[in-house]
Coordinates of C-alpha atoms in Angstrom, one line a residue:
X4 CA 2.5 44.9 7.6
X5 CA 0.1 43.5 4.9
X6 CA 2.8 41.3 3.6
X7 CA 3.2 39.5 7.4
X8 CA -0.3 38.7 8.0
X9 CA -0.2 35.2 6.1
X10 CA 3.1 34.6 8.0
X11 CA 1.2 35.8 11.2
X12 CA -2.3 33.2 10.7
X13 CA 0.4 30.9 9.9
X14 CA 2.8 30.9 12.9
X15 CA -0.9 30.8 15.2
X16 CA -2.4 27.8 13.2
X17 CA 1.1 25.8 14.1
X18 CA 1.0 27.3 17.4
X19 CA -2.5 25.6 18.0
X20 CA -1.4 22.5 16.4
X21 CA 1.6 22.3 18.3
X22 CA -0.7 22.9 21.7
X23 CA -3.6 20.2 20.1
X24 CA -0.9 17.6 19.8
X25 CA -0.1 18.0 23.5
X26 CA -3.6 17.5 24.3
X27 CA -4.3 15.1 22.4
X28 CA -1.8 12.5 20.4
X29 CA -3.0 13.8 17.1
X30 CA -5.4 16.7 16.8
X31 CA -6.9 15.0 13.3
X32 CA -6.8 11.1 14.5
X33 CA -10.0 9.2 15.7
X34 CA -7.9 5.7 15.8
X35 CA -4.7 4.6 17.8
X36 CA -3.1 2.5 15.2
X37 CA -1.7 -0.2 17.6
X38 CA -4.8 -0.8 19.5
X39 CA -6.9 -1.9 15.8
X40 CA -7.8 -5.1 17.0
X41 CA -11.0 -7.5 17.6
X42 CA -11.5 -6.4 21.0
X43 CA -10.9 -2.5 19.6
X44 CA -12.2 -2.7 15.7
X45 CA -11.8 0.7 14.0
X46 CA -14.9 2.4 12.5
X47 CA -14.4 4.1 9.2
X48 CA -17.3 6.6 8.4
X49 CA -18.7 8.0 5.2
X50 CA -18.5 11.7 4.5
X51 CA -21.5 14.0 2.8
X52 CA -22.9 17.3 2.4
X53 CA -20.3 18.3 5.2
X54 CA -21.0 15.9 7.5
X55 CA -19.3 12.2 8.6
X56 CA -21.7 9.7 8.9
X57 CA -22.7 6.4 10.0
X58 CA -24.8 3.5 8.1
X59 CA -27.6 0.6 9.4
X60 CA -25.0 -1.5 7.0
X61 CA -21.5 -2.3 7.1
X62 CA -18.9 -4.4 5.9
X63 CA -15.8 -6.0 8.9
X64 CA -12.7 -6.0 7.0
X65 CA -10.3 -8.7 8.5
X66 CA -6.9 -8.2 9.7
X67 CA -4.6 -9.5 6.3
X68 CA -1.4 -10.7 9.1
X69 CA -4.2 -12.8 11.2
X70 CA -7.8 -12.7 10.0
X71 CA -8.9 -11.3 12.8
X72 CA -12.3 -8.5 12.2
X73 CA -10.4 -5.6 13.1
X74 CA -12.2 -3.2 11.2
X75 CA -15.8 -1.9 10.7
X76 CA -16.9 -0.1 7.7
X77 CA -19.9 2.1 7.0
X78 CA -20.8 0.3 3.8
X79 CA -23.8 2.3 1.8
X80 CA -26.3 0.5 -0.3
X81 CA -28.0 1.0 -2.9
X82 CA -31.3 2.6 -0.4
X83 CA -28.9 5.0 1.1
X84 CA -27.0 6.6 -2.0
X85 CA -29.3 9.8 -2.2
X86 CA -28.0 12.4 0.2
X87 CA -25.1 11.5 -2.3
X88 CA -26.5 12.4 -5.5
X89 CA -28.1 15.1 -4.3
X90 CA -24.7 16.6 -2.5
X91 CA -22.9 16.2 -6.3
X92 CA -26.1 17.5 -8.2
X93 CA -25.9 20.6 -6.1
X94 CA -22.6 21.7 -7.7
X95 CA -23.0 23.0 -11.2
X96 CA -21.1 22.5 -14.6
X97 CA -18.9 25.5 -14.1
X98 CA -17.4 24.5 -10.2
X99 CA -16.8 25.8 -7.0
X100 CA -14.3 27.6 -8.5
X101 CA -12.5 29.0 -11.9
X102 CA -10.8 31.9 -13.1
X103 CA -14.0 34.2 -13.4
X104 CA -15.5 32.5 -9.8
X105 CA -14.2 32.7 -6.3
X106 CA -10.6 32.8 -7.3
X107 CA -9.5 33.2 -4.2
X108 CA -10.2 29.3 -3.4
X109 CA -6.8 28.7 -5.6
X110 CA -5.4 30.4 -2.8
X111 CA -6.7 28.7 0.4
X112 CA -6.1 25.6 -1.7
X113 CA -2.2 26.4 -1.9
X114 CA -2.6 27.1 1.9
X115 CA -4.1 23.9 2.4
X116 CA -1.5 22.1 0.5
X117 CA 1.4 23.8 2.3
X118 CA -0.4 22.9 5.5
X119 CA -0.9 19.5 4.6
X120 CA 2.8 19.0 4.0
X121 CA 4.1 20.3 7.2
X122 CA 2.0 17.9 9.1
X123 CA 3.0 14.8 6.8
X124 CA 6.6 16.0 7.4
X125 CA 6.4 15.5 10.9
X126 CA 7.4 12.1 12.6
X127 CA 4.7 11.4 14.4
X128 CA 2.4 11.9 11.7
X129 CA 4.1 10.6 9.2
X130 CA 4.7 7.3 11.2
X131 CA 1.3 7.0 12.0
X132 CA -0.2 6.9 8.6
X133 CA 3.0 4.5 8.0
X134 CA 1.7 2.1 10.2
X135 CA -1.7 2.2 9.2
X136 CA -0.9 1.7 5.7
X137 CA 0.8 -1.5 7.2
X138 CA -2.2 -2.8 9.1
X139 CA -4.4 -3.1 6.1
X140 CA -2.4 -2.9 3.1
X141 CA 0.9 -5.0 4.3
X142 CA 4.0 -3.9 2.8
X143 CA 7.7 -3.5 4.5
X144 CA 8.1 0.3 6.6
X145 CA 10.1 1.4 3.9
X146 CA 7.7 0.9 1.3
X147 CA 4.6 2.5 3.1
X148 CA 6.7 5.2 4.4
X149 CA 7.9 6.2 0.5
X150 CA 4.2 6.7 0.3
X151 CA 3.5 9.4 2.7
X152 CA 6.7 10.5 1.3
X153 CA 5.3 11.1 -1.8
X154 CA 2.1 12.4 -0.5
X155 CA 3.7 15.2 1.3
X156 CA 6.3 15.8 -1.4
X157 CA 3.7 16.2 -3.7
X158 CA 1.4 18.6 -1.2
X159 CA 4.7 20.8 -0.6
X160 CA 4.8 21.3 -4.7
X161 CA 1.2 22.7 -4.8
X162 CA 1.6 25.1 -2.2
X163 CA 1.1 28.9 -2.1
X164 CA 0.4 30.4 -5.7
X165 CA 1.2 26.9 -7.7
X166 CA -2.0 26.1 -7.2
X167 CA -3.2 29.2 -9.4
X168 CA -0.3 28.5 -11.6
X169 CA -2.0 25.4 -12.8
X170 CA -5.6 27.3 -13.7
X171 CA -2.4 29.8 -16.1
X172 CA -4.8 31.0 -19.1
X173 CA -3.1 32.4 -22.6
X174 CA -4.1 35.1 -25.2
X175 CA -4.0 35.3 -29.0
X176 CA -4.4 38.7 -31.2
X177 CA -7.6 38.7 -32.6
X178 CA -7.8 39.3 -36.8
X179 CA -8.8 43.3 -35.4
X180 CA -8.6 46.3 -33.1
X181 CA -10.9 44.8 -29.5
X182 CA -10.5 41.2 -30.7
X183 CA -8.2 38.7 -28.6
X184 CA -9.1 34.9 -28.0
X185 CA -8.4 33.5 -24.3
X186 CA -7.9 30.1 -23.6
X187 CA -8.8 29.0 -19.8
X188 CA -8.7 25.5 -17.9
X189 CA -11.9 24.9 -16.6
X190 CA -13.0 22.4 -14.1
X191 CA -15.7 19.8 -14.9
X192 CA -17.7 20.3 -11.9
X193 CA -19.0 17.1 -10.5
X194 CA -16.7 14.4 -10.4
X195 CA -15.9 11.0 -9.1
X196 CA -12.9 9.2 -8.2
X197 CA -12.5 5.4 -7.7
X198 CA -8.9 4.0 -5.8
X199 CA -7.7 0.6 -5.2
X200 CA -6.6 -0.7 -2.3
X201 CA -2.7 -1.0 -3.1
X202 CA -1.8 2.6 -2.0
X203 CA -4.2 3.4 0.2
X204 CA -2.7 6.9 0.3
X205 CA -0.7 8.5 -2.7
X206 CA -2.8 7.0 -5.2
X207 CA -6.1 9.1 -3.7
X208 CA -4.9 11.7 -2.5
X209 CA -2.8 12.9 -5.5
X210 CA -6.0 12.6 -7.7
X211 CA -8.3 14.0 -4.8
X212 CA -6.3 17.3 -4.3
X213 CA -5.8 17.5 -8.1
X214 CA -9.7 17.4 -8.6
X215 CA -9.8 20.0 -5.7
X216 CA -7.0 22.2 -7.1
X217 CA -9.1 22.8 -10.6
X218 CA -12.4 24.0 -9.0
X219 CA -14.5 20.4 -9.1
X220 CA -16.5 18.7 -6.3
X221 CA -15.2 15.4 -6.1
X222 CA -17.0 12.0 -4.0
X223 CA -14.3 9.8 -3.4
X224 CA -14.5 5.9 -3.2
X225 CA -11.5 3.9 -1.6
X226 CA -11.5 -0.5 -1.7
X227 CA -13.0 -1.0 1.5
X228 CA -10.0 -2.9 2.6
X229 CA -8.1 -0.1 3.0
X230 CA -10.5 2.9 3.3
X231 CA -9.6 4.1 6.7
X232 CA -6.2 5.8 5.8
X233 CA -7.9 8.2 3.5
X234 CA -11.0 8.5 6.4
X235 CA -8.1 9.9 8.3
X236 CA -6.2 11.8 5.6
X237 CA -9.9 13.6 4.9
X238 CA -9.8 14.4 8.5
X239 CA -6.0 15.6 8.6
X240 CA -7.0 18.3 5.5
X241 CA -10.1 19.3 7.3
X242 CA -7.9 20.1 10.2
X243 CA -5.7 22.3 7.8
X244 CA -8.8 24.1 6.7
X245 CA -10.7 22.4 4.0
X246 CA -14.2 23.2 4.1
X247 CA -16.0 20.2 4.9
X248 CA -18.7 20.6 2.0
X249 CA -16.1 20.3 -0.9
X250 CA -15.9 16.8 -1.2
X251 CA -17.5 13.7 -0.1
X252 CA -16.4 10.4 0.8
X253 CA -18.2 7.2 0.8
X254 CA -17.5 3.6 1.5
X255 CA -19.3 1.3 -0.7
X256 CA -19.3 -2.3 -2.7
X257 CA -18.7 -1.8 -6.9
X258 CA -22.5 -2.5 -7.0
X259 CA -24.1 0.5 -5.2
X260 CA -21.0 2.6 -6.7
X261 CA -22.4 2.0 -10.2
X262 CA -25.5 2.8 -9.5
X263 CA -24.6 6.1 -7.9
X264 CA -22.2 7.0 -10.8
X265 CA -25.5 6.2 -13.0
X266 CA -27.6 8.6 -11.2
X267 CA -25.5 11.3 -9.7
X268 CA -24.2 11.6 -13.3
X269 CA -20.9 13.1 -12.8
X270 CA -19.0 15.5 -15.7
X271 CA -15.9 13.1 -15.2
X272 CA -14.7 10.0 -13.7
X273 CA -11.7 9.2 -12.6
X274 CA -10.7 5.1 -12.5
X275 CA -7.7 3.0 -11.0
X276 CA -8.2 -0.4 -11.3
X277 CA -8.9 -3.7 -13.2
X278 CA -8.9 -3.5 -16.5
X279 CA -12.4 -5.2 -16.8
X280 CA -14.2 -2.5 -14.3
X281 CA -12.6 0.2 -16.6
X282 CA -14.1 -1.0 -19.7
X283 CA -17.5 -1.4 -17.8
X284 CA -17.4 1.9 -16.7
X285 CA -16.3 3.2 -20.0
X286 CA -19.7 2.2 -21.4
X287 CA -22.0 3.2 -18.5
X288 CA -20.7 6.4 -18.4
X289 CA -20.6 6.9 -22.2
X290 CA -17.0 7.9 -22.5
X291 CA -16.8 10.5 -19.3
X292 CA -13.8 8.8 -18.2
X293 CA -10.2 9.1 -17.4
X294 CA -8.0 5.5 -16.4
X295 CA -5.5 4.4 -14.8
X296 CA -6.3 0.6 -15.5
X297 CA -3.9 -2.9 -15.3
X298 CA -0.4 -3.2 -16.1
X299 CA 1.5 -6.2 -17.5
X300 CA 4.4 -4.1 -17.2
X301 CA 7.7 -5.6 -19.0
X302 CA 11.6 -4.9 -18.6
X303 CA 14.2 -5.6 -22.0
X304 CA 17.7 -6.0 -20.7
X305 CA 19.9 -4.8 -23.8
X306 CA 23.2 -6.5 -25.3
X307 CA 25.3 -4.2 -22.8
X308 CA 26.4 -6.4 -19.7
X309 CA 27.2 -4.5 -16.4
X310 CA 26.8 -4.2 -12.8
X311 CA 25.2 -7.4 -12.5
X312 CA 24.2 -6.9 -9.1
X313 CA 22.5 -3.5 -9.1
X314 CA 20.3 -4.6 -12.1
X315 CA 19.5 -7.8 -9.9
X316 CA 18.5 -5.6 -6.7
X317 CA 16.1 -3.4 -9.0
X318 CA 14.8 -6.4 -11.2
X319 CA 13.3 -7.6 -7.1
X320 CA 12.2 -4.8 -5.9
X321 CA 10.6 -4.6 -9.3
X322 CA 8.8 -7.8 -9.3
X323 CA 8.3 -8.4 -5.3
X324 CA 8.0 -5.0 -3.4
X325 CA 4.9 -5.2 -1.8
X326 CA 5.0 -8.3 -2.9
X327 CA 4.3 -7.5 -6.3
X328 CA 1.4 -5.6 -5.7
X329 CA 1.9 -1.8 -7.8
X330 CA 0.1 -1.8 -11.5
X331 CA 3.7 -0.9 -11.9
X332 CA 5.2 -3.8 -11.1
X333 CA 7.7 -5.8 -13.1
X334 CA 5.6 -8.8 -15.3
X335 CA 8.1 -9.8 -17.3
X336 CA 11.5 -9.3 -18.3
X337 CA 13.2 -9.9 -21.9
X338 CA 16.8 -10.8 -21.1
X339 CA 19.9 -10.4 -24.3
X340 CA 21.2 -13.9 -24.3
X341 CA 24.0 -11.9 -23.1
X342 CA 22.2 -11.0 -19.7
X343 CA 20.9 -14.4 -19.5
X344 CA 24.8 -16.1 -19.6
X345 CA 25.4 -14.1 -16.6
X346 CA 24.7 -14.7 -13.1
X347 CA 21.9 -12.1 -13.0
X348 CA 19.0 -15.5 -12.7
X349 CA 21.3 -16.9 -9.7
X350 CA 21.2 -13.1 -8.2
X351 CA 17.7 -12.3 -8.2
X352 CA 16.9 -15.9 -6.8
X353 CA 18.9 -14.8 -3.8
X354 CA 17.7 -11.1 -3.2
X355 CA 14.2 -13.1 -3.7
X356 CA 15.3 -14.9 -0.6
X357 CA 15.9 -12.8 1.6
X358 CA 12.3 -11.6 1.7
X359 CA 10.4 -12.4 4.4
X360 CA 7.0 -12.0 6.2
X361 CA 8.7 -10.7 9.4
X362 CA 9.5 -7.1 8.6
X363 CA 7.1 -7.7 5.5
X364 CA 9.0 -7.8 2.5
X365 CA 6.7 -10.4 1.7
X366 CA 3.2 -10.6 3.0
X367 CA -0.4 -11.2 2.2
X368 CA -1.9 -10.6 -1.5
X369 CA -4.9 -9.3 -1.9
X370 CA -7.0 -9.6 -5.1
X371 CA -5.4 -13.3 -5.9
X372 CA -6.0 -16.5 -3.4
X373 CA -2.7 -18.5 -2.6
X374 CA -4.6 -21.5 -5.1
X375 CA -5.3 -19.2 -8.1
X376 CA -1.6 -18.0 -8.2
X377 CA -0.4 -21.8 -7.9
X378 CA -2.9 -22.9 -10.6
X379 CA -1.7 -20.1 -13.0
X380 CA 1.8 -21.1 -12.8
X381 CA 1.1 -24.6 -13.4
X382 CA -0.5 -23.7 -16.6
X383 CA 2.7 -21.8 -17.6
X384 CA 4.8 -25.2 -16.6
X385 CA 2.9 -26.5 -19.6
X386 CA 4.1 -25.2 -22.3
X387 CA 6.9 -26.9 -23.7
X388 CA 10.3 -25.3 -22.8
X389 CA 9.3 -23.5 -19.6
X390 CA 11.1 -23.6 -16.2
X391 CA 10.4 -22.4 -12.6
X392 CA 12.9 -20.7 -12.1
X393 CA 12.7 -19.9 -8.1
X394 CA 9.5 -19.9 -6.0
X395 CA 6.6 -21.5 -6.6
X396 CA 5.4 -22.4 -3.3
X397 CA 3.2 -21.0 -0.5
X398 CA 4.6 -19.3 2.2
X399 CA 4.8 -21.4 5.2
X400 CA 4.2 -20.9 9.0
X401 CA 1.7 -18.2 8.8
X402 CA -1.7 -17.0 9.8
X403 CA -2.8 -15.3 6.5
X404 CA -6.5 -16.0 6.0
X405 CA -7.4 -18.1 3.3
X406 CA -9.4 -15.2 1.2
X407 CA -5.8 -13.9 0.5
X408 CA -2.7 -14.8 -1.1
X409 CA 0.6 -16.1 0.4
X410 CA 3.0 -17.2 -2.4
X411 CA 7.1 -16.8 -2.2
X412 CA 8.5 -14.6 -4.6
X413 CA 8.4 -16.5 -8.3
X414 CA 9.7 -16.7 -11.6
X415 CA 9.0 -18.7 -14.8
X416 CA 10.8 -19.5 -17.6
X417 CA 8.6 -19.4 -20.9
X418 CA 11.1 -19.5 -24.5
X419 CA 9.8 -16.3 -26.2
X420 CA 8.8 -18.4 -29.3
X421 CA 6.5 -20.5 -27.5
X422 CA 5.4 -17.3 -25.6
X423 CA 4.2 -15.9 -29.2
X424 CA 2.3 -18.6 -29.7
X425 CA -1.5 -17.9 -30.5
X426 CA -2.6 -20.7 -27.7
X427 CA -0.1 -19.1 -25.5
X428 CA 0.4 -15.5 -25.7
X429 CA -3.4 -14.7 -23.4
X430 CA -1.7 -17.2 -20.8
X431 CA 1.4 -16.1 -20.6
X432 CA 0.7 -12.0 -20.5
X433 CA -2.0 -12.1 -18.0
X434 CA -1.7 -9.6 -15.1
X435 CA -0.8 -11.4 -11.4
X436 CA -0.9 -9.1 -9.1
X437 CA 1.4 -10.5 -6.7
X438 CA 4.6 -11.6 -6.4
X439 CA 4.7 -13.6 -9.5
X440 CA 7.0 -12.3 -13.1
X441 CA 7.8 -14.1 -16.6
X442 CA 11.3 -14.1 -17.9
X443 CA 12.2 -15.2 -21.2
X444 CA 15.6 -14.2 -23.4
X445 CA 16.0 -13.2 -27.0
X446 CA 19.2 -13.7 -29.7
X447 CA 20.4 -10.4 -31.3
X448 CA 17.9 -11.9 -34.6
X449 CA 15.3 -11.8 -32.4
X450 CA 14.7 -8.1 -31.0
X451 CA 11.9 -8.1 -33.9
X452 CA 10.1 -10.9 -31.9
X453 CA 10.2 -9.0 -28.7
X454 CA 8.8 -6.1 -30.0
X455 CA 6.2 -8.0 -31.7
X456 CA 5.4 -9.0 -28.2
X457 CA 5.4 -5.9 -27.0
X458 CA 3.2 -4.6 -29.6
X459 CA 0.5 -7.2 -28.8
X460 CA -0.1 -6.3 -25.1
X461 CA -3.0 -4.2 -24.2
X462 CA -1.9 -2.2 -21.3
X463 CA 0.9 0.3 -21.7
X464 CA 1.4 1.6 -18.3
X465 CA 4.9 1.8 -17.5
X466 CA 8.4 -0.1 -19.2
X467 CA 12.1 -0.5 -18.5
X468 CA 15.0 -0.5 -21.3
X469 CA 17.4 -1.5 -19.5
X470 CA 20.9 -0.2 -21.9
X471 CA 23.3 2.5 -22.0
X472 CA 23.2 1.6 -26.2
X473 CA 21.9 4.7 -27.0
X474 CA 21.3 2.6 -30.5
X475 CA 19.4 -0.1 -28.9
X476 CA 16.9 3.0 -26.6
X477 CA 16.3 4.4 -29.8
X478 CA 14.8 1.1 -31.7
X479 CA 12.8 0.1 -28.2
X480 CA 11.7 3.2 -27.4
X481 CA 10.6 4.2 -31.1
X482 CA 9.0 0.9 -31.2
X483 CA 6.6 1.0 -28.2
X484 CA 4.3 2.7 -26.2
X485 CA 4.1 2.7 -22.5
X486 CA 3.1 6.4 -21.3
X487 CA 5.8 5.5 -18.0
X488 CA 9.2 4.3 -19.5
X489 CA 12.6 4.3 -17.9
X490 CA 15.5 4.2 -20.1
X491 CA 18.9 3.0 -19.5
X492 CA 21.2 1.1 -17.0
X493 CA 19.4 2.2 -13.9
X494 CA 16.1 2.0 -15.7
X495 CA 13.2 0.3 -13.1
X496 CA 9.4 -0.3 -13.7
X497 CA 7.9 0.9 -10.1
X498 CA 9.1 3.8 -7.8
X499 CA 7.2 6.4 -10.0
X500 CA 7.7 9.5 -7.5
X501 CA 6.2 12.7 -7.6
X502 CA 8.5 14.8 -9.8
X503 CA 7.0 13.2 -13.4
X504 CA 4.2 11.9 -15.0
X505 CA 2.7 8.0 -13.9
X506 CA 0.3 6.6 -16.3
X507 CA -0.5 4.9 -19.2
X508 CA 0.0 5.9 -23.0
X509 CA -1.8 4.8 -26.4
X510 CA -5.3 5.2 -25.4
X511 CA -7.8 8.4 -25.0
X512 CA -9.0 7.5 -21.7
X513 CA -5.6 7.6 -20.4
X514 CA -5.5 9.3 -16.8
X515 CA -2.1 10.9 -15.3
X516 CA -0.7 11.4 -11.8
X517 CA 1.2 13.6 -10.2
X518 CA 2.3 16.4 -12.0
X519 CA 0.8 20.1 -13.3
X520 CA 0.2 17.9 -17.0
X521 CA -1.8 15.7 -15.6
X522 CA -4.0 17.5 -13.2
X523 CA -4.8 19.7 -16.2
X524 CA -5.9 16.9 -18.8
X525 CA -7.6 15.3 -16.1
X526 CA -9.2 17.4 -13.8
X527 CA -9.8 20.1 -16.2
X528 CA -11.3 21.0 -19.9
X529 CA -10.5 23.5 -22.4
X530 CA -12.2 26.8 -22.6
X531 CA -12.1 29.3 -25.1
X532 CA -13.2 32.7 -24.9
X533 CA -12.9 35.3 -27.3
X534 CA -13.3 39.0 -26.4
X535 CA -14.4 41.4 -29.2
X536 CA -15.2 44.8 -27.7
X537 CA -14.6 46.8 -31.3
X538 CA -14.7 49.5 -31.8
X539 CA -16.1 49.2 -35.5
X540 CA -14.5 50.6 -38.5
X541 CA -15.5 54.1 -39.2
X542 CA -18.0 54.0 -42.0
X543 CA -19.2 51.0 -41.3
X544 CA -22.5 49.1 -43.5
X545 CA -24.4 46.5 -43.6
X546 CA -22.6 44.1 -46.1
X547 CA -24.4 42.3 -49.2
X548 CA -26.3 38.6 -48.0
X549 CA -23.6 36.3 -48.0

């Protein structure tokens, strides 16, 4: 009987949400996705000390497809960021929970998860957060539904006891009878997490429910822009039973966010972003920081020609899927003269045009203008050599506001010497982040060259060798770095699911995603502790000073 009671609570909570959902369209939703409009904005709350609450201030996010205010956020200032602080101060060092405290909160975290995950498996949920990841973030269906795909996958593999199973402690034999040494994962306490508005859900969600999973109280910030999926993902897992107190959510400029990291203090930090907020951070919170920071991501086609058109298809969804907006995207590619003889160029122009702002295979960007992608690629038509390759111009009949981008997908030819040039090298490996990649091509002789590039960049997030030269893997790969690197024909930059690691190598601050390696370096510290119980030797005395 004992063994059916879980299976019991379990069968009544879908029951209820089966009836909810008849009542009501979805039991967790406070928005009807299709009716965001100006006459109908959305409001998006902020979330602390277990309650949702307004603001006097606010920020109206416009509609990216029309610029129309569709959206009103509860924007905190810097007057209003107390109830905050306090909420984070009231957890302490040790947690709401670790293996010595409240264990039983691994549990109805695993519970949670597995809750979580049915409800993102269902259609009508996972269509709905689809959609609304389309209405601020615009990508094709396909794209924003592989994120809820993700999301749910990733809930499904913490549920039930894997939750625990990440908090797993070891034991070594001590030097004598009572001694052993324990070594535990213990959570930080209060901690923060920062998202950007590209993935509006995966991205905070994964790192949320990983700061969750290891016993921390985490206040979560979300890009404005896009904050109203995870308003409604927060609701969904309060619906599944997370207590309302354990974390808090807050919708805020990067101003008033500083200042709240400065004086809620929090044990750890948790960044995904630019590169320049990251090393900002970095120093105001004196090193108590993971990141998951910009990407100039780059692809090396190897000597070994074949299936020209598969390695076209993945080379553009690389570089222009959501139009080219994932810190993994493709930045530039390093074709083997071989590759570049082929018709591989001529392919990737036509898979290029077939997107479109329709079903939005192309669509808005939003961190670059339509001007400042246009005035970086005429720079790059300066030095001597280069090419545009395809692109190059703004999308036309459309009603993107002007505060965005709207660029057709591009490419530029830059020779690889000329790229290594001191005056150059800054230009040319400078993160767009839209639909916008470098492609250059290398001799046999020159492989050194690339790798010199390669060695030069400062991000190391993720990297393509694209070869079945088991030879040629083993000199790239032994001669770089990026902490996300696919290796061989079907090798791609972007797609990172939930089944492996996703982040960036070669630097201590280095944050991870996704899997039971890195919740544990990032959401958790080491702890040691060493049991020594005796009993003493017979006969023992008080040894000479030492």
């Amino acid at each position: 009987m004992r063994g059916r009671v879980p299976q019991i609570a379990a069968l009544n909570w879908l029951g209820s949400l089966s009836l909810s959902r008849s009542i009501h369209n979805l039991p967790f939703a406070t928005i009807e996705v299709e009716e965001i409009s100006g006459s109908q904005p959305a409001e998006v709350q902020n979330l602390v000390q277990g309650k949702w609450t307004g603001s006097t201030s606010g920020e109206t996010i416009v509609d990216p497809l029309n610029g129309e205010p569709f959206i009103q956020v509860a924007e905190v200032d810097e007057t209003g960021i107390q109830p905050f602080v306090d909420s984070l101060s009231k957890c302490p060092k040790h947690g709401l929970h670790n293996p010595f405290k409240a264990p039983e909160r691994y549990l109805m975290l695993g519970d949670i998860s597995n809750k979580a995950a049915h409800m993102l498996s269902l259609p009508k949920v996972s269509d709905f957060f689809t959609r609304l990841i389309q209405r601020v973030a615009p990508k094709s269906y396909q794209q924003a539904l592989g994120e809820v795909y993700v999301t749910q996958k990733f809930l499904e593999n913490f549920s039930g006891d894997q939750v625990r199973f990440l908090a797993r402690s070891f034991a070594v034999p001590g030097n004598h009878l009572g001694q052993q040494s324990h070594g535990f994962r213990w959570p930080y306490g209060p901690v923060a997490i920062v998202t950007p508005f590209n993935f509006p859900l995966e991205i905070p969600v994964l790192q949320l429910m990983g700061a969750l999973y290891m016993g921390n109280k985490p206040i979560l910030k979300v890009d404005s822009k896009v904050s109203i999926v995870m308003e409604q993902m927060i609701r969904l897992l309060h619906h599944c039973g997370l207590p309302m107190e354990d974390l808090d959510f807050i919708n805020s400029d990067g101003k008033t966010m500083n200042k709240l990291l400065l004086e809620a203090n929090p044990r750890m930090t948790l960044f995904t972003g630019s590169s320049r907020v990251a090393d900002k951070l970095a120093v105001d919170l004196k090193g108590r920081i993971k990141l998951e920071d910009a990407g100039f991501d780059w692809k090396i086609l190897g000597p070994d020609v074949q299936e020209v058109d598969y390695v076209a298809w993945v080379c553009d969804q690389d570089a222009y899927a959501c139009s080219g907006q994932k810190c993994s995207a493709q930045s530039i590619v390093f074709m083997h003269e071989n590759w570049f003889k082929s018709s591989l160029i001529s392919r990737m122009k036509d898979l290029a045009a077939r997107r479109k702002l329709e079903d939005l295979t192309i669509g808005p960007v939003l961190s670059f203008t339509t001007e400042a992608m246009l005035e970086h690629m005429n720079k790059l038509l300066q030095i001597p050599g280069s090419e545009l390759l395809f692109g190059g111009k703004a999308l036309e009949n459309h009603s993107i506001p002007p505060i965005y981008g709207a660029l057709k997908p591009t490419a530029i030819y830059i020779p690889l010497e000329e790229m290594l040039k001191d005056g150059n090298y800054e230009l040319v490996t400078r993160e767009i982040f839209g639909p916008f990649q470098v492609v250059t091509d290398y001799k046999d002789n020159q492989l050194p060259r690339v790798l010199e590039a390669l060695e030069r960049m400062h991000a190391h997030l993720t990297a393509a060798v694209v070869s079945n030269d088991s030879l040629f893997l083993q000199e790239v790969i032994g001669k770089s770095v990026n902490g996300t690197t696919y290796a061989g024909l079907r090798a791609r930059t972007t797609g990172a699911p939930q089944n492996h690691w996703f982040g960036p190598a070669g630097d201590p601050r280095g944050a991870g995603i996704g899997t039971p390696e890195a919740i544990k370096l990032v959401w958790s510290c080491h702890r040691e502790i060493i049991y020594d119980i005796g009993p003493l030797p017979s006969h023992w005395e008080i040894p000479p000073a030492t």
